Coordinates of C-alpha atoms and ligand atoms in Angstrom, one line a residue:
M1 CA 67.9 -113.3 42.3
D2 CA 65.6 -113.7 39.2
E3 CA 63.1 -110.9 38.5
P4 CA 59.8 -111.9 40.1
K5 CA 57.1 -112.7 37.5
G6 CA 53.4 -113.0 37.7
S7 CA 50.2 -111.0 38.6
F8 CA 51.6 -110.0 42.0
V9 CA 54.5 -108.0 40.8
Y10 CA 57.1 -107.4 43.5
T11 CA 57.7 -103.8 44.1
P12 CA 61.2 -103.0 45.4
K13 CA 59.6 -100.2 47.5
L14 CA 57.9 -102.8 49.6
K15 CA 61.3 -104.2 50.5
P16 CA 61.7 -102.3 53.7
S17 CA 58.5 -103.7 55.3
L18 CA 59.6 -107.2 54.2
A19 CA 63.0 -106.6 55.6
F20 CA 61.4 -105.7 58.9
E21 CA 59.8 -109.1 59.0
L22 CA 63.0 -110.9 58.3
C23 CA 64.2 -110.4 61.9
V24 CA 63.7 -114.1 62.7
L25 CA 63.3 -116.3 59.7
T26 CA 61.9 -119.7 60.3
G27 CA 61.5 -122.2 57.5
K28 CA 57.8 -121.6 57.5
E29 CA 58.3 -117.9 57.1
L30 CA 60.8 -118.3 54.3
D31 CA 58.2 -120.3 52.5
K32 CA 55.8 -117.5 53.0
I33 CA 58.3 -115.0 51.5
H34 CA 58.9 -117.3 48.6
S35 CA 55.2 -117.4 48.0
Y36 CA 55.3 -113.6 47.2
F37 CA 57.4 -114.4 44.2
L38 CA 55.3 -117.1 42.8
P39 CA 54.5 -117.0 39.0
S40 CA 51.2 -115.6 37.8
G41 CA 48.2 -117.7 38.4
T42 CA 49.6 -118.9 41.7
K43 CA 47.5 -117.4 44.6
P44 CA 49.8 -115.5 47.0
K45 CA 49.3 -116.4 50.7
M46 CA 49.4 -112.7 51.9
S47 CA 46.0 -111.6 53.0
S48 CA 44.3 -108.8 51.0
T49 CA 44.0 -106.6 54.2
R50 CA 47.7 -106.6 54.6
T51 CA 48.3 -105.7 51.0
I52 CA 45.9 -102.8 51.3
L53 CA 47.6 -101.7 54.5
L54 CA 51.0 -101.9 52.8
I55 CA 49.8 -99.8 49.9
L56 CA 48.2 -97.3 52.2
G57 CA 51.3 -97.1 54.3
F58 CA 53.4 -96.6 51.2
L59 CA 51.1 -93.9 49.9
S60 CA 50.9 -92.1 53.3
T61 CA 54.7 -92.0 53.4
L62 CA 54.8 -90.6 49.9
A63 CA 52.1 -88.1 50.8
V64 CA 54.1 -87.0 53.9
I65 CA 57.3 -86.6 51.9
A66 CA 55.4 -84.6 49.3
L67 CA 53.8 -82.5 52.0
I68 CA 57.1 -81.6 53.6
A69 CA 58.7 -80.9 50.2
V70 CA 55.9 -78.6 49.2
A71 CA 55.9 -76.8 52.6
V72 CA 59.6 -76.2 52.5
T73 CA 59.7 -75.0 48.9
Q74 CA 56.4 -73.1 48.8
N75 CA 57.3 -71.1 52.0
Q76 CA 60.9 -70.4 51.1
P77 CA 61.6 -66.7 51.7
L78 CA 61.6 -64.8 48.5
P79 CA 64.9 -63.7 47.0
K80 CA 66.0 -60.5 48.8
N81 CA 64.8 -57.2 47.4
I82 CA 67.2 -54.7 49.0
K83 CA 66.4 -51.1 49.7
Y84 CA 68.8 -48.3 50.6
G85 CA 68.8 -45.0 52.5
I86 CA 71.5 -42.3 53.0
V87 CA 71.9 -40.0 56.0
L88 CA 74.5 -37.3 56.4
D89 CA 75.4 -36.4 59.9
A90 CA 76.6 -32.9 59.7
G91 CA 78.3 -32.6 63.1
S92 CA 80.3 -29.6 64.5
S93 CA 83.7 -31.2 63.9
H94 CA 83.0 -33.2 60.7
T95 CA 80.4 -34.7 58.4
N96 CA 79.8 -38.4 58.0
L97 CA 77.8 -40.0 55.3
Y98 CA 76.0 -43.3 56.2
V99 CA 74.5 -45.8 53.7
Y100 CA 71.9 -48.2 55.2
E101 CA 70.3 -51.2 53.6
W102 CA 67.3 -53.5 54.5
P103 CA 65.2 -56.2 52.9
A104 CA 62.1 -54.5 51.4
E105 CA 59.7 -57.1 52.5
K106 CA 60.8 -56.9 56.2
E107 CA 60.6 -53.1 56.4
N108 CA 58.6 -53.1 59.7
D109 CA 60.6 -55.8 61.5
T110 CA 63.1 -54.7 64.2
G111 CA 66.8 -54.9 63.7
V112 CA 66.7 -55.4 59.9
V113 CA 68.2 -52.1 58.8
K114 CA 72.0 -52.1 58.9
Q115 CA 74.8 -49.8 58.0
V116 CA 76.7 -50.9 54.9
E117 CA 79.0 -47.9 54.4
V118 CA 80.4 -44.9 56.2
C119 CA 82.3 -42.1 54.5
K120 CA 84.1 -39.3 56.4
V121 CA 83.9 -36.0 54.5
E122 CA 87.2 -34.3 54.1
G123 CA 87.7 -31.0 55.9
P124 CA 85.7 -29.3 58.7
G125 CA 82.1 -29.7 59.7
I126 CA 79.7 -27.6 57.5
S127 CA 79.5 -24.9 60.1
G128 CA 83.2 -24.4 59.5
Y129 CA 82.3 -22.9 56.0
S130 CA 80.7 -19.8 57.4
H131 CA 83.3 -17.6 55.6
A132 CA 82.9 -19.5 52.3
T133 CA 79.4 -20.8 52.4
E134 CA 79.3 -21.9 48.7
K135 CA 82.0 -24.5 49.5
A136 CA 80.0 -26.4 52.0
G137 CA 78.0 -28.3 49.4
P138 CA 80.9 -29.3 47.1
S139 CA 82.8 -30.7 50.2
L140 CA 80.2 -33.6 50.2
E141 CA 80.8 -34.6 46.6
Q142 CA 83.5 -37.3 47.3
C143 CA 81.3 -39.2 49.8
L144 CA 78.3 -38.9 47.5
Q145 CA 80.4 -40.5 44.8
Q146 CA 81.2 -43.3 47.2
A147 CA 77.5 -43.8 47.9
K148 CA 76.9 -44.1 44.1
E149 CA 79.3 -46.9 43.9
V150 CA 77.8 -48.8 46.9
I151 CA 74.1 -48.5 45.8
P152 CA 73.1 -50.2 42.4
S153 CA 72.5 -47.4 39.9
V154 CA 69.0 -48.6 39.1
Q155 CA 68.1 -47.8 42.7
H156 CA 69.7 -44.3 42.9
K157 CA 66.5 -42.5 42.1
E158 CA 64.4 -44.2 44.8
T159 CA 67.1 -44.0 47.5
P160 CA 66.2 -41.2 50.0
V161 CA 69.0 -38.9 51.2
Y162 CA 68.7 -36.8 54.4
L163 CA 71.1 -34.4 55.9
G164 CA 70.8 -33.5 59.6
A165 CA 73.0 -30.8 61.1
T166 CA 73.7 -30.7 64.8
A167 CA 75.2 -28.4 67.4
G168 CA 77.9 -26.7 65.2
M169 CA 75.1 -25.4 63.0
R170 CA 72.9 -24.5 66.0
L171 CA 75.8 -22.3 67.2
L172 CA 76.3 -20.8 63.8
R173 CA 72.6 -20.0 63.6
L174 CA 72.9 -18.2 66.9
Q175 CA 76.0 -16.3 65.8
N176 CA 75.1 -15.6 62.2
E177 CA 71.7 -16.8 60.9
S178 CA 72.2 -15.8 57.3
A179 CA 75.5 -17.6 57.1
A180 CA 73.8 -20.7 58.5
D181 CA 71.0 -20.4 55.9
K182 CA 73.5 -20.1 53.1
V183 CA 75.4 -23.2 54.3
L184 CA 72.2 -25.2 54.4
S185 CA 71.2 -24.0 51.0
S186 CA 74.6 -24.9 49.6
V187 CA 74.5 -28.5 50.9
G188 CA 70.8 -28.7 49.8
N189 CA 71.8 -27.8 46.2
T190 CA 74.5 -30.4 46.1
L191 CA 72.3 -33.1 47.4
R192 CA 69.4 -32.1 45.1
S193 CA 71.7 -32.4 42.1
S194 CA 72.8 -35.9 43.1
P195 CA 71.0 -38.9 41.6
F196 CA 69.4 -39.7 44.9
N197 CA 66.0 -38.8 46.2
F198 CA 66.7 -35.6 48.2
Q199 CA 64.5 -35.4 51.3
G200 CA 65.8 -32.3 53.0
A201 CA 68.8 -30.7 54.8
R202 CA 68.0 -29.1 58.2
I203 CA 69.3 -28.4 61.6
I204 CA 67.8 -31.0 64.0
T205 CA 66.9 -30.0 67.5
G206 CA 68.9 -31.2 70.6
Q207 CA 65.7 -33.1 71.6
E208 CA 65.6 -34.9 68.3
E209 CA 69.3 -35.7 68.5
G210 CA 68.8 -37.3 71.9
A211 CA 65.7 -39.1 70.9
Y212 CA 67.0 -40.6 67.7
G213 CA 70.3 -41.7 69.4
W214 CA 68.1 -43.5 72.0
I215 CA 66.0 -45.1 69.2
T216 CA 69.1 -46.2 67.3
I217 CA 70.8 -48.0 70.1
N218 CA 67.6 -49.7 71.3
Y219 CA 66.7 -50.7 67.8
L220 CA 70.2 -52.2 67.2
L221 CA 70.3 -53.9 70.6
G222 CA 66.9 -55.5 69.7
N223 CA 65.1 -53.9 72.7
F224 CA 62.0 -53.1 70.6
K225 CA 61.7 -56.8 69.4
Q226 CA 58.2 -57.9 68.9
V227 CA 57.5 -60.8 71.2
S228 CA 54.5 -63.2 71.3
G229 CA 53.1 -66.0 73.4
W230 CA 54.9 -66.9 76.6
K231 CA 57.8 -64.6 75.8
K232 CA 55.3 -61.7 75.9
L233 CA 54.4 -62.6 79.5
L234 CA 58.1 -62.8 80.5
H235 CA 58.6 -59.4 78.8
S236 CA 55.9 -57.7 80.7
L237 CA 57.4 -59.1 84.0
K238 CA 60.7 -57.5 83.2
S239 CA 61.6 -54.2 84.8
L240 CA 61.3 -50.8 83.1
S241 CA 65.0 -51.0 82.3
E242 CA 64.4 -53.2 79.3
T243 CA 65.7 -50.3 77.2
S244 CA 69.1 -48.7 77.4
G245 CA 69.7 -45.1 78.1
A246 CA 71.8 -43.1 75.5
L247 CA 74.8 -40.8 76.3
D248 CA 76.1 -38.9 73.2
L249 CA 79.1 -36.6 73.4
G250 CA 79.8 -34.5 70.4
G251 CA 82.2 -31.7 69.7
A252 CA 79.6 -29.0 70.5
S253 CA 76.8 -30.6 72.5
T254 CA 76.1 -33.6 74.6
Q255 CA 72.8 -35.5 75.1
I256 CA 71.4 -37.7 77.8
T257 CA 68.3 -39.8 77.1
F258 CA 66.6 -42.6 79.1
V259 CA 63.3 -44.1 80.1
S260 CA 62.4 -42.4 83.4
K261 CA 60.3 -43.9 86.1
D262 CA 58.8 -40.7 87.4
P263 CA 55.4 -40.5 85.7
P264 CA 54.4 -36.9 85.8
S265 CA 57.3 -34.9 84.5
E266 CA 58.3 -31.8 86.4
S267 CA 59.8 -30.4 83.2
P268 CA 57.6 -31.2 80.2
E269 CA 60.2 -29.9 77.7
N270 CA 62.5 -32.8 78.7
Q271 CA 59.8 -35.4 78.2
L272 CA 59.1 -37.4 75.1
Y273 CA 56.3 -40.0 74.5
F274 CA 56.8 -42.8 72.0
R275 CA 54.6 -45.7 71.0
L276 CA 56.7 -48.2 69.3
Y277 CA 55.7 -51.8 68.3
G278 CA 52.6 -51.5 70.5
K279 CA 54.4 -50.3 73.6
D280 CA 54.5 -46.9 75.3
Y281 CA 57.7 -45.3 76.4
Q282 CA 58.1 -42.2 78.5
V283 CA 61.6 -40.9 77.7
Y284 CA 63.6 -38.1 79.4
T285 CA 66.0 -36.2 77.2
H286 CA 68.2 -33.2 77.4
S287 CA 70.8 -31.7 75.1
F288 CA 73.5 -29.4 76.6
L289 CA 74.7 -26.9 74.0
C290 CA 78.3 -25.9 74.5
Y291 CA 79.0 -29.0 76.5
G292 CA 80.4 -31.1 73.6
K293 CA 84.0 -31.7 74.3
D294 CA 85.4 -29.0 72.0
Q295 CA 83.1 -26.3 73.3
A296 CA 83.6 -27.4 76.9
L297 CA 87.3 -26.8 76.3
Q298 CA 86.6 -23.4 74.9
Q299 CA 84.4 -22.6 77.9
K300 CA 87.1 -23.7 80.3
L301 CA 89.7 -21.6 78.5
A302 CA 87.4 -18.6 78.6
R303 CA 86.9 -19.0 82.3
D304 CA 90.6 -19.5 82.9
L305 CA 91.4 -16.4 80.9
Q306 CA 88.8 -14.4 82.8
A307 CA 90.1 -15.6 86.1
S308 CA 93.7 -14.8 85.3
T309 CA 93.5 -11.5 83.5
S310 CA 94.9 -9.8 86.6
T311 CA 97.8 -12.2 86.9
P312 CA 101.1 -11.3 85.3
T313 CA 101.2 -14.5 83.3
V314 CA 98.5 -13.4 81.0
E315 CA 100.3 -10.1 80.3
D316 CA 103.0 -12.1 78.5
S317 CA 100.1 -13.9 76.6
S318 CA 100.7 -17.3 78.1
L319 CA 98.3 -19.4 80.2
P320 CA 99.3 -22.5 82.2
D321 CA 96.8 -25.3 81.7
P322 CA 96.7 -28.4 83.9
C323 CA 94.6 -30.4 81.4
F324 CA 97.4 -30.5 78.8
H325 CA 100.6 -32.6 79.1
K326 CA 103.7 -31.0 80.5
G327 CA 105.8 -29.7 77.6
Y328 CA 102.7 -29.1 75.3
E329 CA 102.1 -25.7 73.9
R330 CA 99.2 -24.4 71.7
S331 CA 98.4 -20.9 70.4
I332 CA 94.9 -19.5 70.3
N333 CA 93.5 -16.6 68.3
I334 CA 91.7 -14.3 70.8
S335 CA 89.4 -12.4 68.3
D336 CA 87.9 -15.7 66.9
F337 CA 87.7 -17.1 70.4
F338 CA 85.1 -14.7 71.8
K339 CA 82.9 -14.7 68.7
N340 CA 81.7 -18.1 69.8
P341 CA 78.3 -18.1 71.6
C342 CA 79.7 -20.6 74.1
T343 CA 82.4 -18.1 75.3
S344 CA 81.0 -14.7 74.3
D345 CA 79.6 -13.9 77.8
K346 CA 83.1 -14.2 79.1
K347 CA 84.5 -11.7 76.6
K348 CA 87.4 -9.6 78.0
Q349 CA 89.6 -6.9 76.4
L350 CA 93.0 -8.4 76.3
P351 CA 96.3 -6.6 75.4
F352 CA 97.3 -9.3 72.9
S353 CA 95.7 -11.2 69.9
Q354 CA 97.4 -14.6 70.4
L355 CA 97.3 -16.6 73.6
S356 CA 99.8 -19.4 74.2
I357 CA 98.6 -22.3 76.4
K358 CA 101.3 -24.2 78.3
G359 CA 100.5 -27.7 79.6
E360 CA 101.1 -28.6 83.2
G361 CA 99.8 -32.2 83.2
D362 CA 98.1 -32.1 86.6
Y363 CA 95.0 -34.3 86.9
Q364 CA 93.8 -32.9 90.2
K365 CA 94.0 -29.3 89.2
C366 CA 92.4 -30.1 85.8
R367 CA 89.5 -31.9 87.5
E368 CA 88.8 -28.9 89.9
N369 CA 89.1 -26.6 86.9
I370 CA 86.6 -28.5 84.8
Q371 CA 84.2 -29.1 87.7
N372 CA 83.5 -25.3 87.6
L373 CA 81.7 -25.8 84.3
F374 CA 78.9 -27.6 86.1
D375 CA 76.9 -25.1 88.1
K376 CA 75.1 -27.1 90.9
S377 CA 74.1 -24.0 92.9
N378 CA 70.5 -23.8 92.0
C379 CA 67.8 -26.4 91.1
P380 CA 64.2 -25.4 90.7
Y381 CA 63.2 -29.1 90.5
S382 CA 63.3 -32.1 92.8
S383 CA 66.6 -33.1 91.2
C384 CA 68.9 -31.5 88.6
S385 CA 72.0 -32.4 86.6
F386 CA 73.6 -28.9 86.4
N387 CA 72.8 -25.3 85.4
G388 CA 69.3 -25.8 86.9
I389 CA 68.3 -28.5 84.4
Y390 CA 65.9 -31.2 85.5
L391 CA 67.2 -34.7 85.7
P392 CA 65.1 -37.6 87.1
P393 CA 66.9 -40.4 88.9
L394 CA 69.2 -42.4 86.6
Q395 CA 67.6 -45.6 85.4
G396 CA 69.0 -48.8 84.0
D397 CA 72.0 -49.3 81.6
F398 CA 73.4 -46.6 79.4
G399 CA 75.2 -46.9 76.0
A400 CA 77.8 -44.1 75.7
F401 CA 78.9 -43.3 72.2
S402 CA 80.6 -40.8 69.8
A403 CA 83.3 -39.0 71.7
F404 CA 82.5 -40.9 74.9
Y405 CA 83.7 -43.9 73.0
F406 CA 86.6 -42.3 71.0
V407 CA 88.2 -41.1 74.2
M408 CA 87.6 -44.1 76.4
N409 CA 88.6 -46.4 73.6
F410 CA 91.9 -44.6 73.2
L411 CA 92.5 -44.9 76.9
N412 CA 91.7 -48.6 76.9
L413 CA 88.8 -48.1 79.2
T414 CA 85.9 -49.6 77.2
S415 CA 86.2 -53.2 78.6
E416 CA 83.1 -55.3 77.8
P417 CA 81.3 -57.4 78.9
N418 CA 82.8 -56.4 82.3
P419 CA 83.1 -52.6 82.5
L420 CA 85.9 -51.3 84.6
A421 CA 85.4 -49.9 88.1
L422 CA 85.3 -46.1 88.5
N423 CA 88.6 -46.0 90.6
K424 CA 90.4 -47.9 87.8
V425 CA 89.2 -45.5 85.2
T426 CA 90.2 -42.5 87.3
S427 CA 93.7 -43.8 88.0
T428 CA 94.3 -44.5 84.3
I429 CA 93.3 -41.0 83.3
E430 CA 95.3 -39.5 86.1
S431 CA 98.5 -41.3 85.1
F432 CA 97.9 -40.5 81.4
C433 CA 97.6 -36.8 82.2
G434 CA 100.9 -37.0 84.2
R435 CA 102.9 -38.3 81.2
P436 CA 105.1 -35.6 79.5
W437 CA 104.0 -34.6 76.0
Q438 CA 107.2 -35.8 74.3
E439 CA 106.7 -39.3 75.7
V440 CA 103.0 -39.3 74.7
K441 CA 103.8 -38.1 71.2
T442 CA 106.5 -40.7 70.7
A443 CA 104.3 -43.5 72.0
Y444 CA 101.3 -42.6 69.8
H445 CA 103.0 -41.0 66.8
H446 CA 100.3 -42.5 64.5
I447 CA 97.5 -40.5 66.1
K448 CA 96.5 -37.0 64.9
E449 CA 98.1 -34.4 67.2
K450 CA 94.8 -32.5 67.6
Y451 CA 93.1 -35.6 69.0
L452 CA 96.1 -36.9 71.0
S453 CA 96.8 -33.5 72.8
E454 CA 93.2 -33.4 74.0
Y455 CA 92.7 -37.0 75.4
C456 CA 93.8 -35.9 78.9
F457 CA 91.4 -33.0 78.9
S458 CA 88.7 -35.1 77.3
G459 CA 89.1 -38.0 79.8
V460 CA 88.9 -35.7 82.8
Y461 CA 85.9 -33.9 81.1
I462 CA 84.1 -37.2 80.6
L463 CA 84.7 -38.2 84.3
S464 CA 83.5 -34.8 85.5
L465 CA 80.4 -34.7 83.2
L466 CA 79.3 -38.2 84.3
E467 CA 80.3 -37.9 88.0
N468 CA 79.7 -34.2 88.8
G469 CA 77.2 -33.4 86.1
Y470 CA 74.9 -36.4 86.0
E471 CA 76.0 -37.8 89.4
F472 CA 77.0 -41.3 88.4
T473 CA 78.8 -43.0 91.3
E474 CA 81.1 -46.0 91.8
N475 CA 77.9 -48.0 92.3
N476 CA 76.2 -47.4 89.0
W477 CA 79.3 -46.5 86.9
Q478 CA 79.5 -50.0 85.5
L479 CA 76.0 -49.6 84.0
I480 CA 77.7 -47.3 81.4
H481 CA 78.8 -49.2 78.3
F482 CA 81.1 -47.3 76.0
L483 CA 80.3 -48.5 72.5
G484 CA 81.3 -47.4 69.0
K485 CA 79.3 -49.9 67.0
I486 CA 76.5 -52.3 67.6
G487 CA 76.9 -55.1 65.0
S488 CA 77.9 -53.3 61.8
S489 CA 76.2 -50.0 62.6
D490 CA 77.7 -47.0 64.3
A491 CA 75.9 -45.8 67.4
G492 CA 74.5 -42.3 66.8
W493 CA 71.3 -40.5 65.9
T494 CA 71.4 -41.1 62.1
L495 CA 69.8 -44.5 62.0
G496 CA 66.9 -43.5 64.3
Y497 CA 66.4 -40.4 62.2
M498 CA 66.0 -42.5 59.0
L499 CA 63.9 -45.1 60.7
N500 CA 61.5 -42.4 61.8
L501 CA 61.4 -40.5 58.5
T502 CA 60.8 -43.6 56.4
N503 CA 58.1 -44.8 58.9
M504 CA 60.0 -47.9 59.5
I505 CA 59.1 -48.1 63.2
P506 CA 55.3 -48.8 63.5
A507 CA 53.4 -47.6 66.5
E508 CA 51.5 -50.8 66.7
E509 CA 52.9 -54.3 66.5
P510 CA 52.5 -55.4 62.9
A511 CA 50.3 -58.5 62.4
G512 CA 52.6 -61.2 61.2
P513 CA 52.2 -65.0 60.8
P514 CA 51.7 -66.7 64.2
L515 CA 54.7 -68.9 63.5
S516 CA 58.1 -68.0 62.1
Y517 CA 59.2 -69.8 59.0
G518 CA 61.6 -72.1 61.0
S519 CA 58.9 -73.0 63.5
Y520 CA 56.4 -73.7 60.7
V521 CA 58.7 -76.1 58.9
G522 CA 59.7 -77.7 62.2
L523 CA 56.0 -78.3 63.1
M524 CA 55.3 -79.8 59.7
V525 CA 58.2 -82.2 60.0
L526 CA 57.1 -83.2 63.6
C527 CA 53.5 -83.8 62.5
S528 CA 54.6 -85.9 59.6
L529 CA 56.9 -88.0 61.7
V530 CA 54.1 -88.6 64.2
L531 CA 51.8 -89.6 61.3
V532 CA 54.4 -92.0 59.9
S533 CA 55.0 -93.5 63.3
V534 CA 51.3 -94.0 63.9
L535 CA 50.9 -95.7 60.6
L536 CA 53.9 -97.9 61.2
F537 CA 52.5 -98.8 64.6
A538 CA 49.1 -99.7 63.2
W539 CA 50.7 -101.8 60.6
L540 CA 52.8 -103.6 63.2
L541 CA 49.7 -104.3 65.3
L542 CA 47.9 -105.8 62.4
H543 CA 50.9 -107.7 61.1
K544 CA 52.8 -108.7 64.2
P545 CA 56.2 -110.2 63.1
K546 CA 57.1 -113.5 64.8
C547 CA 59.9 -111.9 66.6
L548 CA 57.6 -109.6 68.5
Q549 CA 55.0 -112.3 69.1
K550 CA 57.6 -114.5 70.7
G551 CA 59.3 -111.7 72.6
I552 CA 62.6 -112.4 71.0
V553 CA 63.4 -108.8 70.2
Ligands
CTP1 N1 89.1 -40.7 66.9 C1 88.6 -39.6 67.3 C2 87.6 -39.0 66.5 C3 87.0 -37.8 67.0 N2 87.5 -37.3 68.2 C4 86.9 -36.0 68.7 O1 85.6 -36.3 69.1 C5 84.9 -35.1 68.9 C6 83.8 -35.2 67.9 O2 82.9 -36.1 68.2 P1 81.7 -36.3 67.2 O3 80.7 -37.2 67.9 O4 82.1 -36.7 65.9 O5 81.1 -34.8 67.2 P2 80.3 -34.0 66.1 O6 79.2 -34.9 65.6 O7 81.2 -33.4 65.1 O8 79.8 -32.8 67.0 P3 78.2 -32.5 67.5 O9 77.5 -33.8 67.6 O10 78.4 -31.7 68.7 O11 77.7 -31.6 66.4 C7 85.8 -34.0 68.4 O12 86.2 -33.3 69.5 C8 86.9 -34.8 67.8 O13 88.1 -34.1 67.9 C9 88.5 -37.9 68.9 O14 88.9 -37.4 70.0 N3 89.0 -39.1 68.4
CA2 CA1 77.4 -35.8 66.8

């Protein structure tokens, strides 16, 4: 087709509206179209109103496109400015270093901080350096080096580093305060001389350990999420169990933390009050020192020794133990054994310095044996867990982590999303304990002997702690979820500790834009589409194509 000439210059952009009219072309209409292309000087037949409308329509479409383009580009999230934080979990059995990262501009949102690195420090926990306190700090060097490689060097100086020590150091402080101080000062010196921003090395309380574990899992599960509009209404209708309880089992202590319904606490030392993202939480927590799985075993052995000193077996320095596999033997140094505050009250003069433990692999006897660790004889409150410690009625779901997870995961008992029934868990542990040590060792040769030899004891201990100690039953057992990680982050107290110390959890809901970025763009697109449709409709009304007039289409 020849290029149209003349004063009415054909604009290709008008083509779509013309094409629309070409639905039914009569001879008369073709003439009309031809008239658009008449040379200059020839008066086009199209009315001036229609021309104006066409131009207006075209301009509006352009405006809408421009509007969307501007909205999308102008409100694009800024390139990520990442911040980092380091927490060292100085546990009784070992130290872990965690590196967390989060986008700087979203500091107060929920669920934005995630773990990007974990480094297991070689050797024992820092409380294990009580005889060589100056070596505690240097033991952390290798993991600090790893953190230096993960975090960009320009950000080293601004990256906070915290060390929190738990039950191992609480015990060392009870046993030898000056050794505990020296260990803390050694690790403090090492961290101070690292390129990071040292924020302190201290022994955290059992209450803090419980509280920060609870904050960690609820933060990671998104239970503190800020909600608005109709979701807020739904949220307020939900029951109190919108947070998950936290069960933490370490080597030296264990913690239980959950939102309790009972308003006035009978035992104020177990009660914590939080205001997080504009919501109040009344949280029950308790930490049992000496009830971590390593110390519980020490307590059990001390009791067994005490009970059997009069029996001839102990004279030949060997002690049968139903919680170890048949054929397993372990030797224990008696003088070290009773220095521990968890066993010192059971101290006995024994005619030998080494005790040999001989496994029997008997679940029932082991269970009865362990049950004695939980004294249920006196309770000064309306309800107790054990040893006269207040426990309100259990409430909602629980996340069970650390050694709860390590042990249950080894025994294949962490099934999610459908947790196993209590009788299945019991029978699995019972049959595992009944397997001879040689068979277990061969089947799991890749697992450290220290861990492997104790999974029978630990499995029975976990059952006893949850069933006898906290009184979980077959009815609420499946509310316990054994979890190691949530997303990429380990479940534990460290994340909650850092969130708190960096003020990343606000008490009040931060004022944010009423709409999220996605909803904003969506709304813009919708409004624009409505506008275009209205314009198109108006144009159609004023310029009815023949096909519509005749009802052909
Ligand atoms: N794969 C693993 C890893 C650890 N463990 C055991 O789990 C316990 C340690 O649990 P952890 O939560 O790391 O305890 P700590 O933090 O060291 O101790 P605490 O919190 O009491 O200070 C130890 O008995 C350790 O032998 C295990 O059985 N299997
Ligand atoms: Ca721990």
